[in-house]
mmCIF file of C-alpha atoms in Angstrom:
data_model
loop_
_atom_site.group_PDB
_atom_site.id
_atom_site.type_symbol
_atom_site.label_atom_id
_atom_site.label_comp_id
_atom_site.label_asym_id
_atom_site.label_seq_id
_atom_site.Cartn_x
_atom_site.Cartn_y
_atom_site.Cartn_z
ATOM 1 C CA MET A 19 13.987 114.476 123.778
ATOM 2 C CA MET A 20 10.617 114.389 122.132
ATOM 3 C CA ALA A 21 8.691 114.812 125.376
ATOM 4 C CA ALA A 22 10.670 117.978 126.218
ATOM 5 C CA THR A 23 9.682 119.653 122.868
ATOM 6 C CA LYS A 24 5.993 118.815 123.415
ATOM 7 C CA ASN A 25 5.844 120.696 126.714
ATOM 8 C CA TYR A 26 7.834 123.679 125.561
ATOM 9 C CA ASP A 27 5.647 126.857 125.745
ATOM 10 C CA PRO A 28 7.409 129.867 123.999
ATOM 11 C CA GLU A 29 4.821 132.221 125.525
ATOM 12 C CA LYS A 30 5.482 131.136 129.091
ATOM 13 C CA SER A 31 9.290 131.357 128.446
ATOM 14 C CA LEU A 32 8.888 134.909 127.120
ATOM 15 C CA LYS A 33 6.837 135.883 130.136
ATOM 16 C CA LYS A 34 9.509 134.537 132.437
ATOM 17 C CA VAL A 35 12.294 136.379 130.670
ATOM 18 C CA MET A 36 10.404 139.674 130.648
ATOM 19 C CA THR A 37 9.527 139.340 134.266
ATOM 20 C CA LEU A 38 13.132 138.660 135.138
ATOM 21 C CA TYR A 39 14.232 141.685 132.980
ATOM 22 C CA GLY A 40 11.800 143.890 134.676
ATOM 23 C CA ALA A 41 12.878 142.820 138.136
ATOM 24 C CA ALA A 42 16.587 143.375 137.139
ATOM 25 C CA LEU A 43 15.895 146.692 135.558
ATOM 26 C CA PHE A 44 13.852 148.210 138.429
ATOM 27 C CA LEU A 45 16.121 146.734 141.129
ATOM 28 C CA GLY A 46 19.122 148.125 139.312
ATOM 29 C CA LEU A 47 17.473 151.557 139.163
ATOM 30 C CA ALA A 48 16.687 151.307 142.897
ATOM 31 C CA ILE A 49 20.235 150.451 143.650
ATOM 32 C CA SER A 50 21.435 153.389 141.651
ATOM 33 C CA ILE A 51 20.046 155.715 144.407
ATOM 34 C CA TYR A 52 23.008 154.620 146.505
ATOM 35 C CA THR A 53 25.687 154.042 143.829
ATOM 36 C CA HIS A 54 25.066 157.443 142.072
ATOM 37 C CA HIS A 55 24.267 159.363 145.277
ATOM 38 C CA ILE A 56 20.992 160.705 143.980
ATOM 39 C CA GLU A 57 19.928 163.609 146.139
ATOM 40 C CA ASP A 58 16.268 163.843 145.270
ATOM 41 C CA VAL A 59 15.395 160.267 146.276
ATOM 42 C CA GLY A 60 11.703 161.081 146.850
ATOM 43 C CA GLY A 61 11.399 162.472 143.265
ATOM 44 C CA PHE A 62 13.239 159.559 141.843
ATOM 45 C CA LEU A 63 11.003 157.054 143.691
ATOM 46 C CA THR A 64 7.955 159.026 142.496
ATOM 47 C CA PHE A 65 9.127 157.993 138.926
ATOM 48 C CA LEU A 66 10.423 154.611 139.692
ATOM 49 C CA VAL A 67 7.482 153.098 141.625
ATOM 50 C CA PRO A 68 4.756 153.981 139.040
ATOM 51 C CA ALA A 69 6.995 152.966 136.191
ATOM 52 C CA ALA A 70 7.446 149.559 137.814
ATOM 53 C CA ILE A 71 3.760 149.174 138.446
ATOM 54 C CA VAL A 72 2.914 150.208 134.753
ATOM 55 C CA TYR A 73 5.508 147.784 133.456
ATOM 56 C CA PHE A 74 4.394 144.793 135.411
ATOM 57 C CA PHE A 75 0.662 145.546 134.811
ATOM 58 C CA VAL A 76 1.310 145.774 131.085
ATOM 59 C CA LEU A 77 3.393 142.677 131.099
ATOM 60 C CA PHE A 78 0.896 140.466 132.821
ATOM 61 C CA ALA A 79 -2.065 142.010 130.920
ATOM 62 C CA PHE A 80 -0.380 141.260 127.668
ATOM 63 C CA PHE A 81 -0.247 137.450 128.454
ATOM 64 C CA LYS A 82 -3.921 137.413 129.267
ATOM 65 C CA GLU A 83 -6.300 136.592 126.491
ATOM 66 C CA GLY A 84 -9.036 138.688 125.057
ATOM 67 C CA MET A 85 -9.639 142.313 126.135
ATOM 68 C CA PHE A 86 -6.575 142.685 128.241
ATOM 69 C CA ARG A 87 -4.208 142.296 125.236
ATOM 70 C CA LYS A 88 -6.172 144.961 123.385
ATOM 71 C CA ILE A 89 -5.814 147.274 126.393
ATOM 72 C CA VAL A 90 -2.064 146.706 126.271
ATOM 73 C CA TYR A 91 -1.835 147.493 122.607
ATOM 74 C CA GLY A 92 -3.806 150.752 123.148
ATOM 75 C CA LEU A 93 -1.652 151.686 126.058
ATOM 76 C CA MET A 94 1.540 151.109 124.127
ATOM 77 C CA ALA A 95 0.309 153.162 121.194
ATOM 78 C CA PHE A 96 -0.697 155.970 123.629
ATOM 79 C CA ILE A 97 2.742 155.889 125.344
ATOM 80 C CA GLY A 98 4.410 155.879 121.888
ATOM 81 C CA LEU A 99 2.344 158.913 120.613
ATOM 82 C CA VAL A 100 2.964 160.851 123.842
ATOM 83 C CA SER A 101 6.699 160.211 123.531
ATOM 84 C CA VAL A 102 6.816 161.525 120.016
ATOM 85 C CA PHE A 103 4.702 164.511 121.014
ATOM 86 C CA MET A 104 6.987 165.326 123.985
ATOM 87 C CA ALA A 105 10.098 165.096 121.875
ATOM 88 C CA PHE A 106 8.797 167.824 119.512
ATOM 89 C CA TYR A 107 7.191 169.875 122.328
ATOM 90 C CA LEU A 108 10.482 169.910 124.331
ATOM 91 C CA GLU A 109 12.458 170.847 121.295
ATOM 92 C CA LEU A 110 10.121 173.673 120.332
ATOM 93 C CA THR A 111 9.901 175.078 123.900
ATOM 94 C CA GLY A 112 13.493 174.674 124.867
ATOM 95 C CA GLY A 113 12.500 172.428 127.683
ATOM 96 C CA GLY A 114 14.701 169.694 129.104
ATOM 97 C CA HIS A 115 18.413 170.360 129.177
#
């Protein structure tokens, strides 16, 4: 029992869980093309493929030491700020639905 706790690496476990979550998320979205009969498949894939690439880049960069982790924090802050800006922008301009 003691040997198992010495080899336990919570960071490695978190990386594995987040990788499996991303795979399930993006595979589920890809399958939704058929289950929800999405007509604009090209447009949907134009969103899905870059989103998956960004997700896995950020995930793997986060678990690297040094500068990569700082890049991830900056990228997450940028995405958060753009999201808040877009929420107000769309509300003010009547965009969206």
